[in-house]
Coordinates of N, CA and C in Angstrom, one line a residue:
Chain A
X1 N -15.0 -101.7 -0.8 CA -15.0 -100.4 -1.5 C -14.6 -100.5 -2.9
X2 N -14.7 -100.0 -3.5 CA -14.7 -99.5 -5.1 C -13.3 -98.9 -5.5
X3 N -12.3 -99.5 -6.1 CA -11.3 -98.8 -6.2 C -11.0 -98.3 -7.4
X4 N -10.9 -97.0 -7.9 CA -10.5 -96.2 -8.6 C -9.4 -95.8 -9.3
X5 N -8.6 -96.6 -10.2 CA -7.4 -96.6 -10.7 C -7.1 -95.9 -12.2
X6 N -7.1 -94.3 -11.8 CA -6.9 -93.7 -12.7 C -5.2 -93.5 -13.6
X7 N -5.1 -93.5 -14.7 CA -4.0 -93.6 -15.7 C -3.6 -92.6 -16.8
X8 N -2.8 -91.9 -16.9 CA -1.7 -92.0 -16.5 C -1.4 -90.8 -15.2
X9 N -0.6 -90.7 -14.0 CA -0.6 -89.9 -13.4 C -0.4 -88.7 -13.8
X10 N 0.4 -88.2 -14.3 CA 0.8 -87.2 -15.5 C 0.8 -87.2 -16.8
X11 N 0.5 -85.9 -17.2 CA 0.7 -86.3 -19.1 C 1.1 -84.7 -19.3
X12 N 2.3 -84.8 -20.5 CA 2.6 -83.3 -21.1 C 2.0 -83.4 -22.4
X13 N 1.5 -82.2 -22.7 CA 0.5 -82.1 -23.9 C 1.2 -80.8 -24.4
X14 N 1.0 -80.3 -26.4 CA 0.7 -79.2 -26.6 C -0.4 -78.5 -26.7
X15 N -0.3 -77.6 -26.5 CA -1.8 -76.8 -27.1 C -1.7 -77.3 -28.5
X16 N -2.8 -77.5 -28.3 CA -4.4 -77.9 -29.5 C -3.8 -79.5 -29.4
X17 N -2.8 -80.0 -28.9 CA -3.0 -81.9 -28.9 C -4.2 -82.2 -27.8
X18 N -4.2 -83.7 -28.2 CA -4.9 -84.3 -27.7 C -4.8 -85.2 -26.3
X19 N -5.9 -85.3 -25.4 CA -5.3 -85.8 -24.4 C -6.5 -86.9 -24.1
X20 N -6.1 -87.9 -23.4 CA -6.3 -89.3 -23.2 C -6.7 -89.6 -21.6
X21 N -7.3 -89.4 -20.8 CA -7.2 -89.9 -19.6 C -8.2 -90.9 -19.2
X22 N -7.6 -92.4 -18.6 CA -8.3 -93.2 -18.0 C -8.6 -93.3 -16.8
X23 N -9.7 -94.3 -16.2 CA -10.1 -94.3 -15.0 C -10.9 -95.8 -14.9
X24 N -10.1 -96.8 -14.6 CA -11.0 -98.2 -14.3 C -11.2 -98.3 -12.8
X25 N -12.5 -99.0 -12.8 CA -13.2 -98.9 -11.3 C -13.1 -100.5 -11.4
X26 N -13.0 -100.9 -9.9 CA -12.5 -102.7 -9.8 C -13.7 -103.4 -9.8
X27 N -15.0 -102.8 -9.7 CA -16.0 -103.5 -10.1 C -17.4 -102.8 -11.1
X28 N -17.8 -103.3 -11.4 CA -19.3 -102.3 -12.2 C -20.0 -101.2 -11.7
X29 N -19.8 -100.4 -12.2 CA -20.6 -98.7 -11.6 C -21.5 -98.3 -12.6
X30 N -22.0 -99.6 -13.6 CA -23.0 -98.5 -14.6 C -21.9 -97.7 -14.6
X31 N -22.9 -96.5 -15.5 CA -22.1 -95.4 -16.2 C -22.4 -94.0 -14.8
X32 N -22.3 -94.4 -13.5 CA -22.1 -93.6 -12.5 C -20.0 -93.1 -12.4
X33 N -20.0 -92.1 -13.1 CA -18.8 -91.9 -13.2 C -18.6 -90.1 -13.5
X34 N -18.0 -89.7 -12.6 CA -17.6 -88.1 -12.9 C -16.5 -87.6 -12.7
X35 N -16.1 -86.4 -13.8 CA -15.1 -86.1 -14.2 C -14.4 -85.0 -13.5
X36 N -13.9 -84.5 -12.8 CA -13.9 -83.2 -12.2 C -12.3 -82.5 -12.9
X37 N -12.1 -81.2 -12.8 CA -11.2 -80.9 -13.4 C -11.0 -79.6 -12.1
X38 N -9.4 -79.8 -12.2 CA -8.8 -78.7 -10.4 C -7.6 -77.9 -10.7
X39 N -8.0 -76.8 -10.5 CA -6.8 -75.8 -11.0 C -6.1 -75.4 -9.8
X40 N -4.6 -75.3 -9.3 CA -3.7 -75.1 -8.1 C -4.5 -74.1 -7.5
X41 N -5.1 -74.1 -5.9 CA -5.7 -73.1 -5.5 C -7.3 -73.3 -5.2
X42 N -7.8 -74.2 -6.3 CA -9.1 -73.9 -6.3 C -9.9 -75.4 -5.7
X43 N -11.2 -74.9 -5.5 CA -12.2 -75.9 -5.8 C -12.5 -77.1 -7.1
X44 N -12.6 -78.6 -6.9 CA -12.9 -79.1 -8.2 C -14.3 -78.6 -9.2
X45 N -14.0 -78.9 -10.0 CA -15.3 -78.4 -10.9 C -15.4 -79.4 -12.2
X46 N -16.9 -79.8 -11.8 CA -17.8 -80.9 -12.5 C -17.4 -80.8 -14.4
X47 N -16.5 -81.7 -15.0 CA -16.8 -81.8 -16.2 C -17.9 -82.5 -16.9
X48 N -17.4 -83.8 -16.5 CA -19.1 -84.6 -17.1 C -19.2 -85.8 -16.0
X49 N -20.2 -86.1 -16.4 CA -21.4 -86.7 -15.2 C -21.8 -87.8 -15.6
X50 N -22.3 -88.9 -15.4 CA -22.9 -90.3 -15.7 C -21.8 -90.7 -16.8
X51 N -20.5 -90.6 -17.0 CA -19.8 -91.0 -17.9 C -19.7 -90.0 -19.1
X52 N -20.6 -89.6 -19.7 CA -20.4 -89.5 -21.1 C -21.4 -87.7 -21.2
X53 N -22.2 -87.2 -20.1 CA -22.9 -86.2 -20.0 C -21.9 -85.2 -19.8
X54 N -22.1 -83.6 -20.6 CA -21.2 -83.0 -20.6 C -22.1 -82.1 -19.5
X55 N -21.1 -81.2 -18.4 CA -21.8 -80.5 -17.5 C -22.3 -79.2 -18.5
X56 N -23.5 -78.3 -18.1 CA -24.1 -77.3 -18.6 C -22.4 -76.1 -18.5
X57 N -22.0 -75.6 -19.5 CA -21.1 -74.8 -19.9 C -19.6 -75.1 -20.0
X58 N -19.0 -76.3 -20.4 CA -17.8 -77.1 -19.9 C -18.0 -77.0 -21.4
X59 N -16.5 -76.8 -22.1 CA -16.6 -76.7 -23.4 C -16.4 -78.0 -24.1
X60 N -17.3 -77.9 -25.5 CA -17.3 -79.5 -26.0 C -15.8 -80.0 -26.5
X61 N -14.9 -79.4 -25.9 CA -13.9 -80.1 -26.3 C -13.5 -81.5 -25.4
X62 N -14.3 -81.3 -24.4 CA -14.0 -82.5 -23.2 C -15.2 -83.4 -23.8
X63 N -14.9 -84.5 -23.3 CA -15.7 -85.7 -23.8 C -15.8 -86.8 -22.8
X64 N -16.7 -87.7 -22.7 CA -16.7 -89.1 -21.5 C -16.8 -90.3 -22.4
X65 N -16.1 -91.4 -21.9 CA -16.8 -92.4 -22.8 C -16.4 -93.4 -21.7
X66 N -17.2 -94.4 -21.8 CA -16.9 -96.1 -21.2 C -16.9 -97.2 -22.0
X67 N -16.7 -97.9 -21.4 CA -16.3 -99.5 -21.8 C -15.8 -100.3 -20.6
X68 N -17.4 -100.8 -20.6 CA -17.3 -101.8 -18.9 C -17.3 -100.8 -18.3
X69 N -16.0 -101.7 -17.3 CA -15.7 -100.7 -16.1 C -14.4 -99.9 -16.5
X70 N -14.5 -99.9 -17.8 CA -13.0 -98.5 -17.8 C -13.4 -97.2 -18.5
X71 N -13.4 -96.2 -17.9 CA -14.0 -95.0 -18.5 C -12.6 -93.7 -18.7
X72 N -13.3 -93.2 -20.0 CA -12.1 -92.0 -20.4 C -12.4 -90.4 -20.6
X73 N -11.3 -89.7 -20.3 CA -11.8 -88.7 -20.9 C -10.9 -88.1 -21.6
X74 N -11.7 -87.4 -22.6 CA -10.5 -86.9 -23.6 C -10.9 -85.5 -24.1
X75 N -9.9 -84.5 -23.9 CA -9.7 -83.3 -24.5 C -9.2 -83.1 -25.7
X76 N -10.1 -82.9 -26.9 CA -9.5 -83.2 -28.1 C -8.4 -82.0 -28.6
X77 N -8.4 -81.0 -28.5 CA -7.7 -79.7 -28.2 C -7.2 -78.8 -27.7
X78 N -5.9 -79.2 -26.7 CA -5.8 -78.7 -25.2 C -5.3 -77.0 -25.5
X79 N -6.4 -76.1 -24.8 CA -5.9 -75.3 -24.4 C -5.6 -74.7 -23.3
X80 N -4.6 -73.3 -23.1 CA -4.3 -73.3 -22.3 C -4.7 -72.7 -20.9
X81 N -6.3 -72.9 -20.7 CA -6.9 -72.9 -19.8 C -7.2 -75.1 -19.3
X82 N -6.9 -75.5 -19.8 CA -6.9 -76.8 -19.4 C -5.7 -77.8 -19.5
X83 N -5.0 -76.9 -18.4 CA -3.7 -77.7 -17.7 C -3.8 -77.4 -16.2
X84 N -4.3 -78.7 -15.9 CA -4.6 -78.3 -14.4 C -4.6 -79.9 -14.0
X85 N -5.0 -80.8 -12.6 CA -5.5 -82.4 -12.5 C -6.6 -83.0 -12.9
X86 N -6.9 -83.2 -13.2 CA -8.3 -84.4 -13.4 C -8.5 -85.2 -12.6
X87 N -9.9 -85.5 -12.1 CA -10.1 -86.5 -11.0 C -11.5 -87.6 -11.6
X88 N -11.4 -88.4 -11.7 CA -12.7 -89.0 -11.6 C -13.2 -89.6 -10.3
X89 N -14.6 -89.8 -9.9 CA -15.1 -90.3 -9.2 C -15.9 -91.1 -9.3
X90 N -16.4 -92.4 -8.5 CA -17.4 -93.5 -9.1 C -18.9 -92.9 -7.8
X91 N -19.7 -92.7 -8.3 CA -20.9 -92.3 -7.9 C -21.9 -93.6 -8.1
X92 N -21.4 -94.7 -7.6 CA -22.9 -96.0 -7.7 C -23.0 -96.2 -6.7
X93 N -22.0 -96.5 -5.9 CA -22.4 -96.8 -4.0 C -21.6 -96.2 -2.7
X94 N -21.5 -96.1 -1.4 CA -20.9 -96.0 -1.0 C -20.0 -97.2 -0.3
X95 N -18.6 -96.5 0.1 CA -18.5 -95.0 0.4 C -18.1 -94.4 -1.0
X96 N -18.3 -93.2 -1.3 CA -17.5 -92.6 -2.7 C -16.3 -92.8 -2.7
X97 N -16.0 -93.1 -3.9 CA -14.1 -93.1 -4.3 C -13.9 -92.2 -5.5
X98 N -12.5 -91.7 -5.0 CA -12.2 -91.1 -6.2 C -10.4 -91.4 -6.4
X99 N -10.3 -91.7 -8.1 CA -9.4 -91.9 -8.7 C -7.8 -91.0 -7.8
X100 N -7.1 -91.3 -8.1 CA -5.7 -90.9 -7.9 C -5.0 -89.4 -8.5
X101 N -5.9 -89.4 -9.5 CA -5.7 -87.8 -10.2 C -4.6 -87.8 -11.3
X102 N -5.0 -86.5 -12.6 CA -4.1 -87.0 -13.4 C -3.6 -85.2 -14.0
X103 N -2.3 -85.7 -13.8 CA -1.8 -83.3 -14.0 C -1.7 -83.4 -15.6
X104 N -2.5 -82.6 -16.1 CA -2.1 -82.1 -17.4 C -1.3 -81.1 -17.8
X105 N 0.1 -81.4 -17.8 CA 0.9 -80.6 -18.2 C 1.3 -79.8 -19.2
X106 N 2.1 -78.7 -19.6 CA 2.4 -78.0 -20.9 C 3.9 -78.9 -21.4
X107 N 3.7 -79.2 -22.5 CA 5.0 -79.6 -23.0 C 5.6 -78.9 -23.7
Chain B
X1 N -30.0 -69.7 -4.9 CA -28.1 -70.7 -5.4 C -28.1 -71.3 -4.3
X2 N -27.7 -72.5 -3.8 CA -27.8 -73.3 -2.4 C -26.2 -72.3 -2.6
X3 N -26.0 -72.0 -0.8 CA -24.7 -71.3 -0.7 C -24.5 -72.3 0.9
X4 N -23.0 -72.1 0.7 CA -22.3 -72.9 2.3 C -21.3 -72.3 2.5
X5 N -21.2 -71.8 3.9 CA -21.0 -70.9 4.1 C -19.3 -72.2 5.7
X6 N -18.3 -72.0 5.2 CA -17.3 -72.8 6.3 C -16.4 -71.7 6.5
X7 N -15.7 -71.8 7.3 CA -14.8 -71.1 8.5 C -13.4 -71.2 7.4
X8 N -12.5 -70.3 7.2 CA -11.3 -70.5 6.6 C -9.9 -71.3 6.5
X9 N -9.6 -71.3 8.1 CA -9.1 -72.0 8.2 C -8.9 -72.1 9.6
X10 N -8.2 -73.0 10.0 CA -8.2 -73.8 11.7 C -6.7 -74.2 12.4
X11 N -6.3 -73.8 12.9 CA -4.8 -74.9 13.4 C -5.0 -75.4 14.8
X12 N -4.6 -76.3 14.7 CA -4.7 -77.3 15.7 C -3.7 -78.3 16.0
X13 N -3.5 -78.6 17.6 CA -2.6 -79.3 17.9 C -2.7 -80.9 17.9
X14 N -1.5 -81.4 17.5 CA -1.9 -83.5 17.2 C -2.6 -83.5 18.9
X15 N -3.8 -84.3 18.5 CA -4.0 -85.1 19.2 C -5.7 -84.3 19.4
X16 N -5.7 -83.2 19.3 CA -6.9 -82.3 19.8 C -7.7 -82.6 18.8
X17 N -9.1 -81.9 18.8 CA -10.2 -81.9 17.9 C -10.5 -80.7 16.9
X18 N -11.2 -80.8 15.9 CA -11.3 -79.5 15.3 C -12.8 -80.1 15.1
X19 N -13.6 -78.9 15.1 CA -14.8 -78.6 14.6 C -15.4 -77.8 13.8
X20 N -15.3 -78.0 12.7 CA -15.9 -77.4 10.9 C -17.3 -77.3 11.0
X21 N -17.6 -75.6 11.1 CA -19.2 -75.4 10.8 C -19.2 -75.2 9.3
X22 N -20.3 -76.0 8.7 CA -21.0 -75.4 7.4 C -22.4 -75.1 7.0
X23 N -22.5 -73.7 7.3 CA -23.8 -73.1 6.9 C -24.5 -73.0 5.9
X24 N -25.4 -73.3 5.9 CA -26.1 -73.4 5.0 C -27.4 -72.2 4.5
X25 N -27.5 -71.3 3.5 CA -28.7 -70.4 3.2 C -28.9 -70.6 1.7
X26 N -29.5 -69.8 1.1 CA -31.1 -69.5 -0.1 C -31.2 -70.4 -0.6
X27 N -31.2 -71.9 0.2 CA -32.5 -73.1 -0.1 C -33.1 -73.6 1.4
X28 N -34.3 -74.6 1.2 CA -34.0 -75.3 2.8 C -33.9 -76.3 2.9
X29 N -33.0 -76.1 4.1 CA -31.9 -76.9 4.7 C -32.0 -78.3 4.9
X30 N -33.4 -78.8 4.8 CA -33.6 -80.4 4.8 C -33.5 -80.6 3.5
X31 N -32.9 -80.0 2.6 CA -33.3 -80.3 0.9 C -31.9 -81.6 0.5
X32 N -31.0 -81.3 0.9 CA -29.9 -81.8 0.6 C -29.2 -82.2 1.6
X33 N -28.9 -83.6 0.8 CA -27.6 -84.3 2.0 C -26.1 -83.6 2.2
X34 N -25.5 -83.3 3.5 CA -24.0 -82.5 3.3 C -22.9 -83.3 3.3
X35 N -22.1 -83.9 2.5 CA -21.0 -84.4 2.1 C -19.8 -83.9 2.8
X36 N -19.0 -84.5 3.6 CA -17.6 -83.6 3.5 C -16.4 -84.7 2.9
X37 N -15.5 -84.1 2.0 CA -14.6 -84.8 1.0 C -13.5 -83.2 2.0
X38 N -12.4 -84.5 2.0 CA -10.9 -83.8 2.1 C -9.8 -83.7 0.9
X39 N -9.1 -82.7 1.1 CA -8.1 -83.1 0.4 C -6.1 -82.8 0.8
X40 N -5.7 -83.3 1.4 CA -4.5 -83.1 2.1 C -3.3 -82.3 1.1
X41 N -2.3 -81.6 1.1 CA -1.6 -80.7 0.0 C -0.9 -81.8 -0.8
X42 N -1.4 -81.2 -2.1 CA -0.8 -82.1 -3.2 C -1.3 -83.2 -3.5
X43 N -2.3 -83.7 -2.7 CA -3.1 -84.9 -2.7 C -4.4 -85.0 -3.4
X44 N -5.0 -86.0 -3.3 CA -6.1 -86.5 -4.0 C -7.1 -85.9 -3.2
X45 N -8.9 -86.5 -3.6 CA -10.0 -86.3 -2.4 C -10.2 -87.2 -2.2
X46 N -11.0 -87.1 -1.0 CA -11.0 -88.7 -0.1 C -12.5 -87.8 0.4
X47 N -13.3 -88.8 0.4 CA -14.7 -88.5 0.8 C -14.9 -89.8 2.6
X48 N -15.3 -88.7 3.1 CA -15.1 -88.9 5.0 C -17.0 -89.5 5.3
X49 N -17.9 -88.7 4.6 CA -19.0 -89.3 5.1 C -20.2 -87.8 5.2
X50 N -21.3 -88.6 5.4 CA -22.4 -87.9 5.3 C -23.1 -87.4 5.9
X51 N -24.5 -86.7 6.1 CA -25.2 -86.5 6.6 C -26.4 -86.0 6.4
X52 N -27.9 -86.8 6.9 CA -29.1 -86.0 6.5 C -29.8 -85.0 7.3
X53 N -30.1 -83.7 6.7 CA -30.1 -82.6 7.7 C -31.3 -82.8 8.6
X54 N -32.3 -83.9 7.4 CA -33.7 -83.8 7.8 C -33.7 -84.6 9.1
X55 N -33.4 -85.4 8.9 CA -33.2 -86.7 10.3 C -31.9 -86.6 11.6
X56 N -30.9 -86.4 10.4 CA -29.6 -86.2 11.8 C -28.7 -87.4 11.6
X57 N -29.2 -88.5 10.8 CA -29.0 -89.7 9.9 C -27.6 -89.3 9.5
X58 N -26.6 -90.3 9.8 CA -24.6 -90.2 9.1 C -24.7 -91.3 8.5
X59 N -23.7 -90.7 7.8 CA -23.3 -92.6 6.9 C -21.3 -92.0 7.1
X60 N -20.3 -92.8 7.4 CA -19.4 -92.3 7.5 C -18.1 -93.5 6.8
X61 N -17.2 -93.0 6.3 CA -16.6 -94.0 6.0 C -15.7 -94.5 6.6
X62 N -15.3 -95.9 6.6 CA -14.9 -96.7 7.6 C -13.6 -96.3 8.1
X63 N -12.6 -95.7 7.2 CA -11.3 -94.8 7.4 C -11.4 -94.5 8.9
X64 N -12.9 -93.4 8.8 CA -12.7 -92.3 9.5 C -13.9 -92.5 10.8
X65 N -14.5 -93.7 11.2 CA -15.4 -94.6 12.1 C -14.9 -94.4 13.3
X66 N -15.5 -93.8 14.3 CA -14.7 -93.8 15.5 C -14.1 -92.4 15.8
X67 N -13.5 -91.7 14.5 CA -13.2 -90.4 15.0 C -13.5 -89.2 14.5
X68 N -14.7 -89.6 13.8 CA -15.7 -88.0 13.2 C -16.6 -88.2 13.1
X69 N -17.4 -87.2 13.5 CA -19.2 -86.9 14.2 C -19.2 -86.1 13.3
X70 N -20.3 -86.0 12.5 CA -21.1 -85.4 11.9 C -23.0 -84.8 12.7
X71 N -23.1 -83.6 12.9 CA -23.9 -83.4 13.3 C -24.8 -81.8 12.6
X72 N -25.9 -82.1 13.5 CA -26.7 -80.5 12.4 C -27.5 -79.6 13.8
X73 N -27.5 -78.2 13.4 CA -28.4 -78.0 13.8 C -29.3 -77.0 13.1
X74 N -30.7 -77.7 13.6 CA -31.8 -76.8 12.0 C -31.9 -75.9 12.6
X75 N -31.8 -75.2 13.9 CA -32.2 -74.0 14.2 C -31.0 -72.4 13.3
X76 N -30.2 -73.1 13.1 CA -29.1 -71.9 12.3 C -28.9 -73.2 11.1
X77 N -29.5 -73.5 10.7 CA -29.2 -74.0 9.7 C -27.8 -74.4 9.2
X78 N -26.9 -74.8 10.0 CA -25.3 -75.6 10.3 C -25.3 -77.1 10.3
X79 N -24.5 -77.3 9.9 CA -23.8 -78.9 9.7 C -22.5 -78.6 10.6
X80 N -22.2 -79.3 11.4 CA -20.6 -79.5 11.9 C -20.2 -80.8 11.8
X81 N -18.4 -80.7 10.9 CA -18.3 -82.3 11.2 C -16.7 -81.7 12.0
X82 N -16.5 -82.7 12.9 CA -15.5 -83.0 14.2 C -15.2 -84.2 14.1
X83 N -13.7 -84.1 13.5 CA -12.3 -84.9 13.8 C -11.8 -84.8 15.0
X84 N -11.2 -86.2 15.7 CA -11.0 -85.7 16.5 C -9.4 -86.7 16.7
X85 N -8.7 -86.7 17.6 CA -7.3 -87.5 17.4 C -6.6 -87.2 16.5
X86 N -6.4 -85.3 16.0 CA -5.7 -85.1 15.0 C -4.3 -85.8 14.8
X87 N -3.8 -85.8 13.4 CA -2.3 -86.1 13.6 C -2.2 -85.4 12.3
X88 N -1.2 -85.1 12.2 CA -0.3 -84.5 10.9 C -1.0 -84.4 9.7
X89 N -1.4 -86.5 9.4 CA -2.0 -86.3 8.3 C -3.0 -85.6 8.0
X90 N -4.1 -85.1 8.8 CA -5.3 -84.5 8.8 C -5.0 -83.6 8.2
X91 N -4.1 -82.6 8.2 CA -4.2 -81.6 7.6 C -4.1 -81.5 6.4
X92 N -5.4 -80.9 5.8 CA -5.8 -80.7 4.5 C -7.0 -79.9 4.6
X93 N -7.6 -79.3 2.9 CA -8.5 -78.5 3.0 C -10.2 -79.3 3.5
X94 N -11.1 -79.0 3.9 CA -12.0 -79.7 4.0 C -13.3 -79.2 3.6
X95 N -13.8 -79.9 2.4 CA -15.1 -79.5 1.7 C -16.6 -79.9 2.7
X96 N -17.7 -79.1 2.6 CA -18.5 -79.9 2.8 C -19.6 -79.4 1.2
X97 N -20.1 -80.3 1.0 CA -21.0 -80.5 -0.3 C -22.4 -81.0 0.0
X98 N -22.9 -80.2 -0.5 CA -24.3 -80.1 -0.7 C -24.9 -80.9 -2.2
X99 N -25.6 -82.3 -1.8 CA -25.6 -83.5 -2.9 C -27.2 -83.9 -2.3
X100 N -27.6 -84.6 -3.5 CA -29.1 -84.9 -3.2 C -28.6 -86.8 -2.7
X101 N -29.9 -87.1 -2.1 CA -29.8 -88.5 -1.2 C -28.9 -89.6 -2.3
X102 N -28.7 -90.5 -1.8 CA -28.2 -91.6 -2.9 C -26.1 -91.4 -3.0
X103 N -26.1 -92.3 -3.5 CA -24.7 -92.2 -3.9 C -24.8 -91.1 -5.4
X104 N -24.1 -90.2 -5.4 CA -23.9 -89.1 -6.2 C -22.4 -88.2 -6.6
X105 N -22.2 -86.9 -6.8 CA -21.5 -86.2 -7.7 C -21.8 -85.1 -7.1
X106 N -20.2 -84.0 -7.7 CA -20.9 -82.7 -6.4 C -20.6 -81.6 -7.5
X107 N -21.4 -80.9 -7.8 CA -21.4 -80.0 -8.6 C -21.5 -78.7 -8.2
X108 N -21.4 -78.2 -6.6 CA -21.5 -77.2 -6.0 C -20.3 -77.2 -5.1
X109 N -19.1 -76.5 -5.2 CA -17.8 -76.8 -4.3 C -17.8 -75.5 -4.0
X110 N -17.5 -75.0 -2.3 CA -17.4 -74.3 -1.7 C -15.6 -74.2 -1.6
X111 N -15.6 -72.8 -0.8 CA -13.9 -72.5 -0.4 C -13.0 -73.7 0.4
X112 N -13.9 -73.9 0.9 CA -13.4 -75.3 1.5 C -13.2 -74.6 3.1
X113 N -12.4 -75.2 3.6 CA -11.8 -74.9 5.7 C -10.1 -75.4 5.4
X114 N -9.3 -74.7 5.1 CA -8.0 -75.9 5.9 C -8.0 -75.6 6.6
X115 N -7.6 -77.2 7.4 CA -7.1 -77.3 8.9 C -5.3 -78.0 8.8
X116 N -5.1 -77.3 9.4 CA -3.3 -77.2 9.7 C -3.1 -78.2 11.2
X117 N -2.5 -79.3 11.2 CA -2.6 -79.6 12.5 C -1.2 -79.4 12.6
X118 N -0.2 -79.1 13.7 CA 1.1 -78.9 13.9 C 1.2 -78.5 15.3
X119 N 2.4 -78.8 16.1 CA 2.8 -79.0 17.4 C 3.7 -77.3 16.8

């Protein structure tokens, strides 16, 4: 299986800072990698897709990027509709995995 | 809009079975493979395994081998997946997702089912 070691478990951020989240997969996934973002309560919901593809209406403040097998995502301007967990998932084989999750907190 | 349609929620006692219907309407029903991914409170997702509506075809992951069936039926257009040897940990919310063939991404999340297992 594919394991998914996302970093850092928590982060406190201000509004409009920046935020940083990783996600290394233990072997090569191409750029099969997605970002999902989960508010207390709800269903996850798709940020970006193949690594670096932003989902249709997810504001460009979110971003994907890789390197190898370590992929990031970063919110250049947190507002305060995006403090909630982040999950990534590796989409190249089965079974699916998904990362450990990471809470964006208000500092 | 592919729509799926699962039951709210469920309680159940350790050791018994639950069985999660997810309905399926306004696409058809052989179009897409149904996914179900858990998530227990507070916890991560954990993806349980698959199924193709067209064939009846599972793929399941090895966790969960031995104690959940995945099955369909095209006549009401339903997916049921059945755990069975509940214990404590099981309880969590349970997705099923609607995903095209292949290893993929779910971009359609429904309310989900918790199931509560508790004596």
């Amino acid at each position: 299986d594919i394991r998914m070691t996302q970093s850092p478990s928590s982060v406190s951020a201000s509004v409009g800072g920046r935020v940083t989240i990783t996600c290394r997969a233990s072997q090569g996934i191409s750029s099969w990698l997605t970002w999902y973002q989960q508010k207390p309560g709800k269903a996850p919901k798709v940020l970006i897709f193949a690594a670096s593809s932003l989902q249709s209406g997810v504001p460009s403040r979110f971003s994907g990027s890789e390197s190898g097998t370590e992929f990031t995502l970063t919110i250049s301007s947190l507002q305060p509709d995006d403090f909630a967990t982040y999950y990534c998932q590796q989409a190249h084989s089965f079974p699916l995995t998904f990362g450990g999750g990471t809470k964006v907190e208000i500092k | 809009q592919v729509q799926l349609v699962q039951p709210g929620a469920e309680v159940k006692k350790p050791g018994a079975s639950v069985k999660i219907s997810c309905k399926a309407s306004h696409y058809t029903f052989t179009t897409y493979y149904i996914h179900w991914v858990r998530q227990a409170p507070g916890q991560g997702l954990e993806w349980m395994g698959m199924i193709n509506p067209s064939g009846g075809s599972t793929t399941y992951a090895q966790k969960f081998q031995g104690r959940v069936t995945m099955t369909r039926d095209t006549s009401t257009s339903t997916v049921y997946m059945e755990l069975s040897s509940l214990r404590s940990e099981d309880t969590a919310v349970y997705y099923c997702l609607p995903a095209v063939a292949g290893p993929t991404w779910f971009d359609s999340w429904g309310q989900g089912t918790l199931v509560t297992v508790s004596s």
